[in-house]
Amino acid sequence: MKQFGKILKFELASYVKNKAFVGITLFLVLAITVVMFFPRISTLFREESTDAPSGELAVMLISTDDAAQAEALKTAFAGAFTDYSVQVSTEDLDQIKNKITSGEVECAFVMTSPASFTYYVNNLSMYDVNTEIASEILRQSYQMSFMMGSGMSAEEAAGVMNVQIDGTVENLGKDQMQNFFYTYIMIFALYMVILLYGQMVAMSVATEKSSRAMEVLITSAKPISMMFGKVLASCIAGLVQISAIFGSALLFYNVNKSYWGDNMIIDSIFNIPPELLVYMLVFFLLGFLIYAFLFGAISSTVSKLEDINTAVQPITYLFVFGFIVVMISMSSGDVDSTLMTVCSYIPFTSPMAMFTRIAMSTVAWYEIAASIAILVGSTVAVGILAAKIYRMGVLMYGNAPKLKDVIKMLKKA
């Protein structure tokens, strides 16, 4: 235990002294701070801009040959397009186009029939929904005209068109849309941290071996103490970094909460249920540990630093496979598919798969307990196995051994 404590302390100190680690952490915290303060800053700029003479509303033109329809559409469009100054135009099409291209007019609806139009705009924004709104207005206008032509009064037709449908939703399980955003962030954070810190563990082990420092260390400390010390140190460093980033995000969000308004995505991210935070921490830690042990074990069999990427590729592919399965399931909304259910019990994919199912579906407590138990047992077993491979890897130089050679050596150990 004393050896483990010294190794853990030494490895943690190396992270603290690592300028890249500290610099990246500070940069990410600063970036999160800027993002969380953005609504407050943008409000200040808007307040300054209001001191200057405010411009008029952008002009929207309506062109039609039917004078009666023109007035009706002007009233309807003015109520729907409150950000525009809606005007009726009697000019020809070329004049309307010239006004749009010159910037005098923002856009125009030229009616070709009571139920069809052509929308003219200089630069069509990807967020432009004017045509959808206009289509709904014309649909209602056409239906009302038809009903009035069939003998209904204007009041009766309006009553039919404006009937209110009262519906309620009673959710007995999880709201997938509400939980989607923070689940996605958690999975993506786990993905980045495992790949980043797994590579750091691998580089640390391979560097010690290439410099022959491992041979000296292995004579003064047990392999299991060295492996667990390195992996747990990287785990603690990762947790500190993630806590600093997400902690600052939470702090500055609460400071600027009133400026964010009713933003569904932001509210969803920062209103995670407490029990889900516990599951997040459990699966995050166990998932990180099992992969870090694998990265450390495989890198101990490598003699040259340039061979690390090739050696750890199978582990990376396995992890990426689990990530892709989870992302596809989240996007489709089917997080309880057969593949996701199976992945929930496989220790190399369960940290992402089971957490996603817990966050976005209803999972029985015994399924969660079984998944965690399998993951805990697998993590301990992989940790002990990694220590044995680490001990044998000290004497492995030259080409990296194949998997079957490592298995043979483990049987003899």
Coordinates of C-alpha atoms in Angstrom, one line a residue:
M1 CA 0.0 0.0 0.0
K2 CA 2.9 2.3 0.8
Q3 CA 4.4 1.7 -2.7
F4 CA 1.0 2.4 -4.3
G5 CA 0.7 5.7 -2.4
K6 CA 4.1 6.9 -3.5
I7 CA 3.5 6.0 -7.1
L8 CA 0.1 7.6 -7.1
K9 CA 1.5 10.8 -5.5
F10 CA 4.4 10.9 -8.0
E11 CA 2.1 10.4 -11.0
L12 CA -0.4 13.1 -9.8
A13 CA 2.5 15.5 -9.4
S14 CA 3.6 14.9 -13.0
Y15 CA 0.1 15.9 -14.2
V16 CA 0.2 19.1 -12.0
K17 CA 3.6 20.0 -13.4
N18 CA 2.6 19.3 -17.0
K19 CA 2.2 22.7 -18.6
A20 CA 0.0 21.3 -21.5
F21 CA -2.4 19.7 -19.0
V22 CA -2.7 22.9 -16.9
G23 CA -2.9 25.1 -20.0
I24 CA -5.6 23.0 -21.7
T25 CA -7.7 23.0 -18.5
L26 CA -7.4 26.8 -18.1
F27 CA -8.2 27.4 -21.7
L28 CA -11.3 25.2 -21.6
V29 CA -12.5 26.9 -18.3
L30 CA -12.0 30.3 -20.0
A31 CA -13.9 29.2 -23.1
I32 CA -16.8 27.9 -21.0
T33 CA -16.8 31.2 -19.0
V34 CA -17.1 33.2 -22.3
V35 CA -19.9 31.0 -23.5
M36 CA -21.9 31.2 -20.2
F37 CA -21.4 35.0 -20.1
F38 CA -22.3 35.5 -23.8
P39 CA -26.0 36.4 -23.3
R40 CA -25.1 39.0 -20.7
I41 CA -22.4 40.5 -22.9
S42 CA -24.7 40.5 -26.0
T43 CA -27.4 42.2 -23.9
L44 CA -24.9 45.0 -23.1
F45 CA -24.2 45.5 -26.8
R46 CA -27.9 45.5 -27.6
E47 CA -28.4 48.2 -25.0
E48 CA -25.7 50.3 -26.5
S49 CA -27.1 49.9 -30.0
T50 CA -30.6 51.1 -28.8
D51 CA -29.0 54.5 -28.0
A52 CA -28.6 55.0 -31.7
P53 CA -31.6 55.8 -33.9
S54 CA -33.4 52.5 -34.5
G55 CA -34.1 51.4 -38.0
E56 CA -37.5 50.6 -39.4
L57 CA -38.8 47.1 -39.8
A58 CA -37.8 45.2 -42.9
V59 CA -40.3 45.5 -45.7
M60 CA -42.3 42.5 -47.0
L61 CA -44.3 43.0 -50.1
I62 CA -47.5 41.2 -51.2
S63 CA -48.4 41.3 -54.9
T64 CA -51.8 40.1 -56.2
D65 CA -54.2 41.0 -58.9
D66 CA -57.2 40.5 -56.6
A67 CA -57.7 43.8 -54.6
A68 CA -60.0 42.1 -52.0
Q69 CA -57.5 39.3 -51.4
A70 CA -54.7 41.8 -51.1
E71 CA -56.3 43.6 -48.1
A72 CA -57.2 40.3 -46.4
L73 CA -53.7 38.9 -46.9
K74 CA -52.1 42.1 -45.7
T75 CA -54.0 41.9 -42.4
A76 CA -53.3 38.2 -42.0
F77 CA -49.6 38.5 -42.9
A78 CA -49.1 41.5 -40.6
G79 CA -50.4 39.5 -37.7
A80 CA -48.1 36.5 -38.5
F81 CA -45.0 38.4 -39.6
T82 CA -44.6 40.9 -36.7
D83 CA -40.9 41.5 -37.6
Y84 CA -41.8 42.9 -41.0
S85 CA -43.6 45.9 -42.3
V86 CA -46.1 44.2 -44.6
Q87 CA -47.1 46.3 -47.6
V88 CA -49.3 45.6 -50.7
S89 CA -47.5 46.3 -54.0
T90 CA -49.1 47.1 -57.4
E91 CA -45.7 47.2 -59.2
D92 CA -44.7 44.7 -61.9
L93 CA -42.4 41.7 -61.1
D94 CA -39.2 43.3 -62.4
Q95 CA -39.6 46.4 -60.2
I96 CA -40.2 44.1 -57.2
K97 CA -37.1 42.1 -57.9
N98 CA -35.0 45.3 -58.3
K99 CA -36.2 46.5 -54.9
I100 CA -35.2 43.2 -53.3
T101 CA -31.8 43.0 -54.8
S102 CA -31.1 46.7 -53.9
G103 CA -32.0 46.0 -50.3
E104 CA -35.0 48.4 -50.3
V105 CA -37.3 45.4 -49.7
E106 CA -36.4 42.2 -47.7
C107 CA -38.7 39.8 -49.5
A108 CA -41.9 39.5 -51.5
F109 CA -44.9 37.1 -52.0
V110 CA -46.3 37.2 -55.5
M111 CA -49.6 35.4 -55.6
T112 CA -50.2 33.3 -58.8
S113 CA -53.6 32.0 -57.6
P114 CA -55.6 32.0 -54.4
A115 CA -53.7 28.9 -53.3
S116 CA -50.2 29.4 -54.8
F117 CA -47.4 31.9 -54.6
T118 CA -43.8 32.6 -55.5
Y119 CA -41.5 33.8 -52.7
Y120 CA -38.7 36.2 -53.7
V121 CA -35.7 36.9 -51.5
N122 CA -32.2 38.0 -52.2
N123 CA -30.3 35.6 -50.0
L124 CA -32.3 32.7 -48.6
S125 CA -31.3 32.0 -45.0
M126 CA -31.1 28.4 -43.8
Y127 CA -33.4 29.5 -41.0
D128 CA -36.0 31.2 -43.3
V129 CA -39.4 29.8 -42.5
N130 CA -41.5 32.5 -44.1
T131 CA -42.8 30.2 -46.8
E132 CA -44.1 27.7 -44.2
I133 CA -45.9 30.5 -42.4
A134 CA -47.4 31.9 -45.6
S135 CA -48.5 28.5 -46.7
E136 CA -50.5 28.0 -43.5
I137 CA -52.1 31.5 -43.8
L138 CA -53.1 30.8 -47.4
R139 CA -54.4 27.3 -46.6
Q140 CA -56.7 28.8 -43.9
S141 CA -57.8 31.6 -46.2
Y142 CA -58.6 29.2 -49.0
Q143 CA -60.6 26.9 -46.6
M144 CA -62.5 29.8 -45.2
S145 CA -63.4 31.1 -48.7
F146 CA -64.6 27.7 -49.7
M147 CA -66.8 27.3 -46.6
M148 CA -68.3 30.7 -47.0
G149 CA -69.0 29.9 -50.7
S150 CA -70.9 26.8 -49.5
G151 CA -73.3 28.9 -47.4
M152 CA -71.6 29.3 -44.1
S153 CA -71.4 32.7 -42.5
A154 CA -68.0 34.3 -41.8
E155 CA -68.5 33.7 -38.1
E156 CA -69.3 30.0 -38.6
A157 CA -66.3 29.6 -40.9
A158 CA -64.0 31.3 -38.5
G159 CA -65.3 29.1 -35.7
V160 CA -64.5 26.0 -37.7
M161 CA -61.1 27.2 -38.7
N162 CA -60.1 28.4 -35.2
V163 CA -61.4 25.4 -33.2
Q164 CA -58.9 24.6 -30.4
I165 CA -57.8 21.0 -29.8
D166 CA -57.0 20.4 -26.2
G167 CA -54.6 17.6 -25.6
T168 CA -52.4 16.6 -22.7
V169 CA -49.4 14.3 -22.4
E170 CA -48.9 12.1 -19.4
N171 CA -45.3 10.7 -19.4
L172 CA -45.0 7.5 -17.4
G173 CA -41.3 7.1 -18.1
K174 CA -38.5 9.3 -19.4
D175 CA -38.7 12.3 -21.7
Q176 CA -36.1 11.4 -24.4
M177 CA -36.0 14.9 -25.9
Q178 CA -35.5 16.5 -22.5
N179 CA -32.7 14.1 -21.6
F180 CA -31.0 13.9 -25.0
F181 CA -28.7 16.9 -24.6
Y182 CA -27.0 16.1 -21.3
T183 CA -26.8 12.4 -22.2
Y184 CA -25.0 13.3 -25.5
I185 CA -22.6 15.6 -23.6
M186 CA -21.8 12.9 -21.0
I187 CA -21.2 10.2 -23.7
F188 CA -19.0 12.6 -25.7
A189 CA -17.1 13.7 -22.6
L190 CA -16.4 10.0 -21.7
Y191 CA -15.3 9.4 -25.3
M192 CA -12.8 12.3 -25.3
V193 CA -11.4 11.6 -21.8
I194 CA -10.9 7.9 -22.4
L195 CA -9.1 8.4 -25.6
L196 CA -7.0 11.3 -24.3
Y197 CA -6.0 9.9 -20.9
G198 CA -5.8 6.4 -22.2
Q199 CA -3.1 7.6 -24.6
M200 CA -1.4 9.5 -21.8
V201 CA -1.2 6.3 -19.7
A202 CA 0.1 4.4 -22.7
M203 CA 2.7 7.1 -23.5
S204 CA 3.9 7.2 -19.8
V205 CA 4.4 3.4 -19.7
A206 CA 6.1 3.2 -23.1
T207 CA 8.4 6.2 -22.2
E208 CA 9.5 4.4 -19.0
K209 CA 10.2 1.3 -20.9
S210 CA 12.1 2.9 -23.8
S211 CA 14.3 4.8 -21.3
R212 CA 14.9 1.6 -19.3
A213 CA 13.4 3.3 -16.2
M214 CA 10.8 0.6 -16.0
E215 CA 13.4 -2.1 -15.2
V216 CA 14.6 -0.1 -12.2
L217 CA 11.1 0.7 -11.0
I218 CA 9.9 -2.9 -11.2
T219 CA 12.7 -4.0 -8.8
S220 CA 11.5 -1.6 -6.1
A221 CA 7.7 -1.8 -6.5
K222 CA 5.1 -4.4 -7.3
P223 CA 3.7 -4.4 -10.8
I224 CA 0.1 -4.2 -9.5
S225 CA 1.0 -1.1 -7.4
M226 CA 2.7 0.5 -10.4
M227 CA -0.2 -0.2 -12.8
F228 CA -3.0 0.8 -10.3
G229 CA -1.0 3.9 -9.2
K230 CA -0.6 5.1 -12.8
V231 CA -4.2 4.4 -13.9
L232 CA -5.8 5.9 -10.8
A233 CA -3.6 9.0 -11.0
S234 CA -4.7 9.6 -14.6
C235 CA -8.3 9.0 -13.5
I236 CA -8.0 11.6 -10.7
A237 CA -6.4 14.0 -13.1
G238 CA -9.2 13.5 -15.6
L239 CA -11.9 14.0 -12.9
V240 CA -10.2 17.2 -11.7
Q241 CA -10.1 18.5 -15.2
I242 CA -13.7 17.6 -16.0
S243 CA -14.9 18.9 -12.6
A244 CA -13.2 22.2 -13.3
I245 CA -14.8 22.5 -16.7
F246 CA -18.3 21.4 -15.8
G247 CA -18.1 23.1 -12.4
S248 CA -17.3 26.4 -13.9
A249 CA -20.0 26.0 -16.5
L250 CA -22.6 25.3 -13.7
L251 CA -21.4 28.2 -11.6
F252 CA -21.4 30.8 -14.4
Y253 CA -24.7 29.5 -15.7
N254 CA -26.3 30.2 -12.4
V255 CA -24.7 33.6 -12.4
N256 CA -26.2 34.4 -15.8
K257 CA -29.4 32.2 -15.6
S258 CA -31.8 35.1 -16.0
Y259 CA -30.0 36.1 -19.3
W260 CA -30.4 32.7 -20.9
G261 CA -34.2 32.9 -20.7
D262 CA -36.2 29.8 -21.5
N263 CA -33.5 28.0 -23.6
M264 CA -34.6 24.4 -23.7
I265 CA -31.2 23.0 -24.5
I266 CA -29.4 24.9 -21.8
D267 CA -32.1 24.2 -19.2
S268 CA -31.9 20.5 -20.1
I269 CA -28.1 20.4 -19.7
F270 CA -28.0 22.1 -16.3
N271 CA -31.1 20.4 -14.8
I272 CA -29.8 16.8 -14.6
P273 CA -31.6 14.7 -11.9
P274 CA -29.3 14.0 -8.9
E275 CA -29.7 10.2 -9.2
L276 CA -28.5 10.4 -12.9
L277 CA -25.4 12.3 -11.8
V278 CA -24.6 9.4 -9.5
Y279 CA -25.0 6.9 -12.3
M280 CA -22.9 9.2 -14.5
L281 CA -20.0 9.2 -12.0
V282 CA -20.1 5.5 -11.5
F283 CA -20.1 4.5 -15.2
F284 CA -17.6 7.3 -16.0
L285 CA -15.1 6.0 -13.4
L286 CA -15.5 2.4 -14.2
G287 CA -15.4 2.9 -18.0
F288 CA -12.3 5.1 -17.7
L289 CA -10.5 2.6 -15.5
I290 CA -11.1 -0.5 -17.6
Y291 CA -9.8 1.2 -20.7
A292 CA -6.9 2.8 -19.0
F293 CA -5.8 -0.6 -17.7
L294 CA -6.0 -2.0 -21.2
F295 CA -4.0 1.0 -22.7
G296 CA -1.3 0.6 -19.9
A297 CA -1.0 -3.1 -20.4
I298 CA -0.7 -3.1 -24.2
S299 CA 1.8 -0.2 -24.1
S300 CA 4.1 -2.1 -21.8
T301 CA 4.7 -4.7 -24.5
V302 CA 5.9 -1.9 -26.9
S303 CA 9.6 -1.1 -27.2
K304 CA 9.4 2.0 -29.3
L305 CA 7.1 5.0 -28.8
E306 CA 6.2 5.1 -32.5
D307 CA 4.6 1.7 -32.2
I308 CA 2.0 2.7 -29.6
N309 CA -0.7 3.8 -32.0
T310 CA -0.5 0.5 -33.9
A311 CA -0.5 -1.5 -30.6
V312 CA -3.6 0.2 -29.1
Q313 CA -5.6 0.3 -32.3
P314 CA -7.8 -2.8 -31.4
I315 CA -8.7 -1.2 -28.1
T316 CA -9.5 2.1 -29.8
Y317 CA -11.7 0.4 -32.4
L318 CA -13.6 -1.5 -29.7
F319 CA -14.3 1.7 -27.9
V320 CA -15.3 3.6 -31.1
F321 CA -17.6 0.8 -32.0
G322 CA -19.5 1.2 -28.7
F323 CA -19.6 5.0 -29.2
I324 CA -21.1 4.6 -32.7
V325 CA -23.7 2.1 -31.5
V326 CA -24.8 4.5 -28.7
M327 CA -24.9 7.6 -31.0
I328 CA -27.0 5.8 -33.7
S329 CA -29.4 4.5 -31.0
M330 CA -29.8 8.0 -29.5
S331 CA -30.4 9.6 -32.9
S332 CA -33.0 7.0 -33.8
G333 CA -34.7 7.2 -30.3
D334 CA -34.5 3.4 -29.9
V335 CA -32.2 3.0 -26.9
D336 CA -33.7 -0.3 -25.9
S337 CA -32.9 -2.2 -29.1
T338 CA -31.5 -5.7 -28.8
L339 CA -28.0 -4.5 -29.7
M340 CA -28.1 -1.7 -27.0
T341 CA -29.4 -4.2 -24.4
V342 CA -26.6 -6.6 -25.2
C343 CA -24.0 -3.8 -25.1
S344 CA -25.4 -2.8 -21.7
Y345 CA -23.8 -5.9 -20.1
I346 CA -20.6 -6.1 -22.1
P347 CA -18.0 -4.3 -19.8
F348 CA -16.3 -2.5 -22.7
T349 CA -19.5 -0.9 -24.0
S350 CA -21.7 -0.8 -20.9
P351 CA -20.4 2.5 -19.5
M352 CA -21.9 4.3 -22.5
A353 CA -24.8 1.9 -23.4
M354 CA -26.3 1.4 -19.9
F355 CA -26.0 5.0 -18.9
T356 CA -27.8 6.0 -22.2
R357 CA -30.6 3.6 -21.4
I358 CA -30.9 4.9 -17.8
A359 CA -31.0 8.5 -19.0
M360 CA -33.4 8.0 -21.9
S361 CA -35.5 5.0 -21.0
T362 CA -36.9 3.0 -18.0
V363 CA -34.5 0.3 -16.9
A364 CA -35.2 -2.1 -14.0
W365 CA -33.0 -1.8 -11.0
Y366 CA -31.7 -5.3 -11.2
E367 CA -30.6 -4.7 -14.8
I368 CA -28.6 -1.7 -13.6
A369 CA -27.2 -3.6 -10.7
A370 CA -26.2 -6.5 -12.9
S371 CA -24.4 -4.2 -15.4
I372 CA -22.5 -2.4 -12.6
A373 CA -21.5 -5.7 -11.0
I374 CA -20.2 -7.1 -14.2
L375 CA -18.3 -3.9 -14.9
V376 CA -16.8 -3.7 -11.4
G377 CA -15.7 -7.4 -11.6
S378 CA -14.3 -6.9 -15.1
T379 CA -12.4 -3.7 -14.1
V380 CA -10.7 -5.5 -11.2
A381 CA -9.9 -8.5 -13.3
V382 CA -8.5 -6.4 -16.2
G383 CA -6.5 -4.4 -13.7
I384 CA -4.8 -7.5 -12.2
L385 CA -4.3 -8.9 -15.7
A386 CA -2.8 -5.6 -16.9
A387 CA -0.3 -5.7 -13.9
K388 CA 0.8 -9.2 -15.0
I389 CA 1.3 -8.1 -18.6
Y390 CA 3.1 -5.0 -17.3
R391 CA 5.5 -7.3 -15.3
M392 CA 6.2 -9.4 -18.4
G393 CA 6.4 -6.5 -20.7
V394 CA 9.5 -5.2 -18.9
L395 CA 11.6 -7.9 -20.5
M396 CA 9.9 -7.7 -23.9
Y397 CA 12.0 -5.8 -26.5
G398 CA 12.1 -5.8 -30.2
N399 CA 8.9 -6.3 -32.1
A400 CA 5.6 -6.1 -30.2
P401 CA 4.3 -9.6 -29.3
K402 CA 1.2 -11.0 -30.9
L403 CA -1.9 -11.6 -28.8
K404 CA -1.5 -15.4 -28.8
D405 CA 2.1 -14.9 -27.5
V406 CA 0.8 -12.7 -24.6
I407 CA -1.8 -15.4 -23.8
K408 CA 0.8 -18.1 -23.6
M409 CA 3.0 -16.1 -21.3
L410 CA 0.0 -15.3 -19.0
K411 CA -0.8 -19.0 -18.7
K412 CA 2.8 -19.6 -17.5
A413 CA 2.7 -16.7 -15.1

